[in-house]
Short mmCIF file of C-alpha atoms in Angstrom, two decimals:
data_model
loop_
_atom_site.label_atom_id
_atom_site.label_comp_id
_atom_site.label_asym_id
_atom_site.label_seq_id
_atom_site.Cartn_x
_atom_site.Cartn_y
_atom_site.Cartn_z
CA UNK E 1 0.00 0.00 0.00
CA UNK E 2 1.65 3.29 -1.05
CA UNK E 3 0.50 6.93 0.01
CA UNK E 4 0.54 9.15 -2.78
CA UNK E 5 2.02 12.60 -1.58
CA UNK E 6 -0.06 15.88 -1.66
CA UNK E 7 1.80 17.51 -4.40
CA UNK E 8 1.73 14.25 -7.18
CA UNK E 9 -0.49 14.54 -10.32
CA UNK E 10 -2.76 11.82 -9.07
CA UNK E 11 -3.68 13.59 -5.87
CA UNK E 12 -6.32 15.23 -7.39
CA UNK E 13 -8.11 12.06 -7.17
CA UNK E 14 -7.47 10.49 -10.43
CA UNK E 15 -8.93 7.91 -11.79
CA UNK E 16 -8.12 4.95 -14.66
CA UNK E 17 -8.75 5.96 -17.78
CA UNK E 18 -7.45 9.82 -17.62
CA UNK E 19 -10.77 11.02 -15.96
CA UNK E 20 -10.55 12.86 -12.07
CA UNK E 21 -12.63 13.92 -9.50
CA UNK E 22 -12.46 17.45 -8.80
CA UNK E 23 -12.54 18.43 -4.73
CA UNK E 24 -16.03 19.04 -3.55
CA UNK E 25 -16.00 23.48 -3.31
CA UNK E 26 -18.76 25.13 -0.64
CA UNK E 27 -20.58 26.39 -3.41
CA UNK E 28 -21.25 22.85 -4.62
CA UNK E 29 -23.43 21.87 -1.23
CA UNK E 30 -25.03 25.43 -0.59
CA UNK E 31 -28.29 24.02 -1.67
CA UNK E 32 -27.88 21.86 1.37
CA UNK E 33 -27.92 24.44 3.65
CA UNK E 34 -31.18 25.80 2.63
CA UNK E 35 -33.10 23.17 3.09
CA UNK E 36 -36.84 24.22 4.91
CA UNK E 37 -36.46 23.73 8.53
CA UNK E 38 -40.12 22.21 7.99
CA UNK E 39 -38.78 19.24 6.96
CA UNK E 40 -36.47 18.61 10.25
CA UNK E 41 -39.69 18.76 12.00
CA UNK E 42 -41.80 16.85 10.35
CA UNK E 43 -38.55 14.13 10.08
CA UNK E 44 -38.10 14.71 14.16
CA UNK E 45 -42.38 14.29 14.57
CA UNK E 46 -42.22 11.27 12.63
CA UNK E 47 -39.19 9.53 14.64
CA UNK E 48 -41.26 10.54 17.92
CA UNK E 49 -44.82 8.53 16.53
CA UNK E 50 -42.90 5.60 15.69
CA UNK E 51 -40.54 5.30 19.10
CA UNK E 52 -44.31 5.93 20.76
CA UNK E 53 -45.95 3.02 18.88
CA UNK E 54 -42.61 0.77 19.45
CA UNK E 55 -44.64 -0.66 22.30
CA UNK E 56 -42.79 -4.32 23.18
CA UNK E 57 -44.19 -3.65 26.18
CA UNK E 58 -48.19 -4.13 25.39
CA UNK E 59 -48.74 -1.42 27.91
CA UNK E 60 -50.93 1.76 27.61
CA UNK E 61 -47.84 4.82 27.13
CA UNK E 62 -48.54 8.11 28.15
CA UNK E 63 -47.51 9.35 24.04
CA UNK E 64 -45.56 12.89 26.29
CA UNK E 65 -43.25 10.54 27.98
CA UNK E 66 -39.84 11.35 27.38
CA UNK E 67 -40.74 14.98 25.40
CA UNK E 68 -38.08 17.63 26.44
CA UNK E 69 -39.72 20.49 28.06
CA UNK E 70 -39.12 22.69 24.69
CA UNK E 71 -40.74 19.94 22.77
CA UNK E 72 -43.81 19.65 24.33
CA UNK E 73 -44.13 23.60 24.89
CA UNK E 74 -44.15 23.68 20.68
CA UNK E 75 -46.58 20.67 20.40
CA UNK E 76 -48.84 22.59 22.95
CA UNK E 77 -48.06 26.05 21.32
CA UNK E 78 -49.33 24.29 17.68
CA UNK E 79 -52.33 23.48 19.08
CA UNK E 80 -53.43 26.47 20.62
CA UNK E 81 -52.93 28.49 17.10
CA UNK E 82 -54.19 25.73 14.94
CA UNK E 83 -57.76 25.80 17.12
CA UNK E 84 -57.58 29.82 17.86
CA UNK E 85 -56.72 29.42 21.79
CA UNK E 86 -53.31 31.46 21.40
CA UNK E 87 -54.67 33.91 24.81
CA UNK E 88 -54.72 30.71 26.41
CA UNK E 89 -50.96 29.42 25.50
CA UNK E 90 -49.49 29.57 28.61
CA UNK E 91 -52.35 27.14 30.47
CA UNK E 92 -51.97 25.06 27.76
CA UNK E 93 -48.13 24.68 28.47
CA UNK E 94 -49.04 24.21 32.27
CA UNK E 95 -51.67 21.87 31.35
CA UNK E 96 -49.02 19.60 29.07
CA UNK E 97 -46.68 19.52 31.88
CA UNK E 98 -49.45 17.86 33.74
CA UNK E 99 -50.52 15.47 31.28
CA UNK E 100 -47.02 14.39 31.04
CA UNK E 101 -46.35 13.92 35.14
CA UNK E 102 -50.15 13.70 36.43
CA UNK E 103 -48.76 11.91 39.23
CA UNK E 104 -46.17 14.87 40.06
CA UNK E 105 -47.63 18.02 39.74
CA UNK E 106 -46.51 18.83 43.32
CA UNK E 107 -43.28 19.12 42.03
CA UNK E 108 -43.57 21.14 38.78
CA UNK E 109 -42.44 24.21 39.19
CA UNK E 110 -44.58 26.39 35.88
CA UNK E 111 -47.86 25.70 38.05
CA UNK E 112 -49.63 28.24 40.22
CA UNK E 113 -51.12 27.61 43.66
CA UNK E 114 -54.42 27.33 42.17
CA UNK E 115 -53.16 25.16 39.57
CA UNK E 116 -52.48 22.54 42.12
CA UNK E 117 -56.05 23.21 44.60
CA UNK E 118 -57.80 21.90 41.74
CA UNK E 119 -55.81 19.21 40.62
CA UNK E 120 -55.88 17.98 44.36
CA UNK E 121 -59.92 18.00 44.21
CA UNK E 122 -59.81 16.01 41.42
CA UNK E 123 -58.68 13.10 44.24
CA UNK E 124 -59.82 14.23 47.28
CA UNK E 125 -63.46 15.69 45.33
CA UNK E 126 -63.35 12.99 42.36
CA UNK E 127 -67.19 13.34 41.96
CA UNK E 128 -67.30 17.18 42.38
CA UNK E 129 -67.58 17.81 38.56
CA UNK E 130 -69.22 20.48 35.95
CA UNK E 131 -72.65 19.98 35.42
CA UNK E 132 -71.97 20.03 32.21
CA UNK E 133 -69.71 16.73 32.64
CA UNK E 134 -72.91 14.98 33.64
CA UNK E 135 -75.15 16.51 31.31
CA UNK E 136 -72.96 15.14 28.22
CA UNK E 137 -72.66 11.60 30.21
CA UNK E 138 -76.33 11.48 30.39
CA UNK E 139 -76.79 12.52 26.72
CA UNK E 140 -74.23 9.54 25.50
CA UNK E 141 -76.13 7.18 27.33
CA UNK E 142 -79.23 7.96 25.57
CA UNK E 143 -77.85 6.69 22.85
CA UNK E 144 -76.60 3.73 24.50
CA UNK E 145 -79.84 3.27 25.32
CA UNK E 146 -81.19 3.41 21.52
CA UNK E 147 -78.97 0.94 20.50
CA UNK E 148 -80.13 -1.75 22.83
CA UNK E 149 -84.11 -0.40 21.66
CA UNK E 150 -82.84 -1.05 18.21
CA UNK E 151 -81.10 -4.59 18.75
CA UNK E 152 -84.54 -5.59 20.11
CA UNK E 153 -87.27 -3.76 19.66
CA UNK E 154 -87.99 -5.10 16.80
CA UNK E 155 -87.80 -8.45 17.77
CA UNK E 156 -91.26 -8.84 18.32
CA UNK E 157 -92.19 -8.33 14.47
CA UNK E 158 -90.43 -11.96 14.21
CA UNK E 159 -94.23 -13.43 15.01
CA UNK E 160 -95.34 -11.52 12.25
CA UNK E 161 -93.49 -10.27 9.19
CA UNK E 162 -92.46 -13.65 7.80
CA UNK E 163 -96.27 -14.73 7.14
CA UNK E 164 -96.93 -10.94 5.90
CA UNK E 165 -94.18 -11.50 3.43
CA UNK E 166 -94.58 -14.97 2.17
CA UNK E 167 -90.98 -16.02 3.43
CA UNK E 168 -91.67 -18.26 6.45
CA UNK E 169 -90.52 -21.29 4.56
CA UNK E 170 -86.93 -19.08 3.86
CA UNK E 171 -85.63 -19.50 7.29
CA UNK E 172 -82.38 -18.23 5.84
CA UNK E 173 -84.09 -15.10 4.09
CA UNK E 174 -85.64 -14.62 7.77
CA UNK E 175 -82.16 -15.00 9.26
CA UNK E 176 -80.99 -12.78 7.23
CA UNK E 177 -83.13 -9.85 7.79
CA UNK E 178 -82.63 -10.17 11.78
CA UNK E 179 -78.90 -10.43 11.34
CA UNK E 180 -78.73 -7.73 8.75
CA UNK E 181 -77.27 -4.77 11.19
CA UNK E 182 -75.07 -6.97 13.05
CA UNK E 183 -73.94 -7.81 9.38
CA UNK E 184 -73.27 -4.55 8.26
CA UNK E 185 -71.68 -3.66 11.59
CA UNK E 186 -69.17 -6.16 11.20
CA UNK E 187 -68.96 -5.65 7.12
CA UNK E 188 -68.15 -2.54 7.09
CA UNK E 189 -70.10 0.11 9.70
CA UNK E 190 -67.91 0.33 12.42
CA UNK E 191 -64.61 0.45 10.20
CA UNK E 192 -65.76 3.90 8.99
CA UNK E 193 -65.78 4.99 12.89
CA UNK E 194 -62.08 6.48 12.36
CA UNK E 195 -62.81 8.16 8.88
CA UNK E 196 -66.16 9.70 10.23
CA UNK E 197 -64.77 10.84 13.43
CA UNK E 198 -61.65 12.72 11.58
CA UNK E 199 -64.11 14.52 8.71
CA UNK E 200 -66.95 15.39 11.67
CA UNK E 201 -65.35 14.77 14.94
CA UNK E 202 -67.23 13.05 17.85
CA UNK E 203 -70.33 15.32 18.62
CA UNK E 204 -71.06 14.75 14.18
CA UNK E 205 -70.56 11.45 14.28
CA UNK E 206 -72.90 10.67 16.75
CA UNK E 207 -75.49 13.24 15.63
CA UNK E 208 -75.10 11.70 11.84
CA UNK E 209 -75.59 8.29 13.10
CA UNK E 210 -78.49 9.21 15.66
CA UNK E 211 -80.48 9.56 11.80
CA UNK E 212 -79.58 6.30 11.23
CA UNK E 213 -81.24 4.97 13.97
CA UNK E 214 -84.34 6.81 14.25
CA UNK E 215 -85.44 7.43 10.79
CA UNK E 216 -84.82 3.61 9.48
CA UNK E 217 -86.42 2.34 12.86
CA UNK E 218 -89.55 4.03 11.60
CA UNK E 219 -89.70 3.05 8.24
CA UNK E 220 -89.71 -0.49 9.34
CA UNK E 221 -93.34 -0.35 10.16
CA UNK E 222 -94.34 1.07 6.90
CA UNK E 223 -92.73 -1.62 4.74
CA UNK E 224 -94.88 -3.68 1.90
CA UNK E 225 -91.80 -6.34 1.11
CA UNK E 226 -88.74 -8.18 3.03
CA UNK E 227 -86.27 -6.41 0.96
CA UNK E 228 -87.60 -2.99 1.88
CA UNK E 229 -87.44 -4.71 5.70
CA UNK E 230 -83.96 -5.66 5.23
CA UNK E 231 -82.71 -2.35 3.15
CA UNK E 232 -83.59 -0.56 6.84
CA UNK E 233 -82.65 -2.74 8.61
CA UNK E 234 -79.27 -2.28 6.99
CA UNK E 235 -79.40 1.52 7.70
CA UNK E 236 -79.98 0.88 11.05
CA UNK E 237 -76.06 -1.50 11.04
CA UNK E 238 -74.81 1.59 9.37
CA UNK E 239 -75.76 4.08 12.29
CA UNK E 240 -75.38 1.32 14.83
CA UNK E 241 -71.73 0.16 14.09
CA UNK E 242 -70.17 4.06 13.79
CA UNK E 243 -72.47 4.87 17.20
CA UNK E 244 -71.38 2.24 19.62
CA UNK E 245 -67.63 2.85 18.86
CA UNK E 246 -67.78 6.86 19.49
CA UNK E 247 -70.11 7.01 22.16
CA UNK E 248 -67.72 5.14 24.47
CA UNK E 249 -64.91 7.33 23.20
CA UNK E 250 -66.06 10.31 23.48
CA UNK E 251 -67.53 9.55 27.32
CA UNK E 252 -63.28 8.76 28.30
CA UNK E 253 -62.23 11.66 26.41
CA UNK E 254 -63.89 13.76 28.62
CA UNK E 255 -64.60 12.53 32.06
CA UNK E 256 -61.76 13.19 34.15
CA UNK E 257 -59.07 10.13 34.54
CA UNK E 258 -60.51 9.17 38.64
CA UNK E 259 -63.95 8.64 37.27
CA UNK E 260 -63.21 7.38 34.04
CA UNK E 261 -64.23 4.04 34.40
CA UNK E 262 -67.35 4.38 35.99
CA UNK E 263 -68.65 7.10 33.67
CA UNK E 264 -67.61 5.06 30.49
CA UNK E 265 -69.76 1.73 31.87
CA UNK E 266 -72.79 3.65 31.92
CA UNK E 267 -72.51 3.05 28.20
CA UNK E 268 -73.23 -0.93 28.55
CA UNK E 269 -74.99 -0.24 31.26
CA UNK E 270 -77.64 1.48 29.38
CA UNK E 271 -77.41 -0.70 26.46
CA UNK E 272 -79.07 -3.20 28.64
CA UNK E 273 -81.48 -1.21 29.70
CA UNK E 274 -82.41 -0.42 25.94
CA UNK E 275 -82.77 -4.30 25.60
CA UNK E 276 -84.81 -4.57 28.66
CA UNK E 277 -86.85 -1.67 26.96
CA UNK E 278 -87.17 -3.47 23.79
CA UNK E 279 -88.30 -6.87 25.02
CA UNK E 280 -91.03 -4.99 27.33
CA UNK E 281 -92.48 -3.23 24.41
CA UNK E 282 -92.46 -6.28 22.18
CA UNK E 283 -94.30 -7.78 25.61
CA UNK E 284 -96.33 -4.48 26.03
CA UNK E 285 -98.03 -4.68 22.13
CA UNK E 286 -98.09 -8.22 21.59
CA UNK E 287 -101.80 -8.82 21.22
CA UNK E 288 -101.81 -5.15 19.02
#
């Protein structure tokens, strides 16, 4: 191996066949330099979602863990401009800090006194809530309460509709027609939760679907064939499938992380109590 001396002919990088590589001058990379900073941060938001999701664990993450303090002041100065709250910036800083140590916001320094009096009611007081809180709990359990009315309330017409419509001999037609919202729940309803919820957010979704399961509930009664029984039937899977998956959602999102659990059962809770509404009323006009 021989080192070729800084002043020979084929320092200048020479290669076989006559042809050289000339040294790289600044002016050659200054397009490199003005690269949009943009880019950096979308690269650096990117690298954060993925270490998030890198879950070997299988445990719930809080998705702040591990932000530096600058970090998470941007993410939470971001969303106060992109939803107009920029007056508010500096409670949403104090209020990432909490999210990101709930357990230690004794110890965090940004936080007023008042700051921390409320976040120690929300132990010591855990039911002690807006009325508002309540209001929207009660609300989402309504429609809890419609789905179970509209996984049985129709039951009833079982006694009936097959005769009216010449299919009692089809048990699989008659099958079908039950089954049809659980079948388009599974098929394709409740898949469109995530879409839905992005275009219209929560308090859309559930008003869109709420249509879906009043209107087609209706028109059941005022059908002349099974296929116009089973078309609304299959509106009602639409509206069911997208309902029961952001009802729940939207009922965490909201109540506060002590009470969480017991606000987001009244959801099944209250589905049961639609069934148990259902069955009477099937009960209730079964000789009408």
């Amino acid at each position: 191996m021989s080192i070729i001396p800084p002043d020979s002919p084929r320092s200048n990088h020479a290669l076989p066949g006559g042809s050289s590589l000339k040294p790289v001058e600044k002016h050659d990379i200054d397009h490199l330099e003005d690269v949009d900073e943009d880019v950096d941060v979308e690269a650096s938001r990117d690298q954060e979602l993925r270490s998030r999701n890198r879950n070997v664990s299988a445990k719930i993450q809080n998705p702040l863990a591990g932000l530096s303090k600058d970090r998470l002041f941007d993410l939470a100065d971001q969303f106060t401009r992109e939803h107009g709250f920029e007056e508010k910036q500096d409670l949403f800083r104090r209020a990432a800090l909490v999210s990101q140590n709930p357990n230690e916001f004794e110890l965090i320094p940004e936080l007023t006194e008042d700051d921390r009096y409320w976040l120690r009611r929300e132990v010591t007081n855990k039911w002690d809530q807006a009325r508002s809180l309540y209001f929207l709990v009660i609300v989402c359990s309504i429609g809890s309460a419609i789905q179970g009315w509209d996984n049985t309330g129709a039951n009833g017409a079982n006694l009936s509709f097959p005769n009216e419509f010449g299919i009692v001999e089809n048990t699989w037609l008659v099958g079908m027609i039950n089954a049809a919202p659980s079948i388009t729940v599974a098929a394709f309803s409740a898949m469109l939760t995530d879409p839905i919820n992005h275009f219209i957010g929560r308090r859309g979704t559930i008003f869109v679907t709420g249509l879906f399961c009043v209107f087609p509930v209706l028109a059941q009664a005022f059908c002349q064939n099974w296929y116009e029984l089973f078309i609304c039937r299959v509106l009602i899977g639409v509206g069911m499938g997208m309902k029961i998956t952001t009802i729940p959602i939207m009922t965490s999102e909201t109540a506060p992380a002590a009470i969480r659990g017991a606000l987001a059962m009244s959801f099944q809770i209250f589905v049961s109590f639609g069934i148990l509404a259902g069955f009477s009323s099937n009960l209730i006009f079964y000789r009408i």
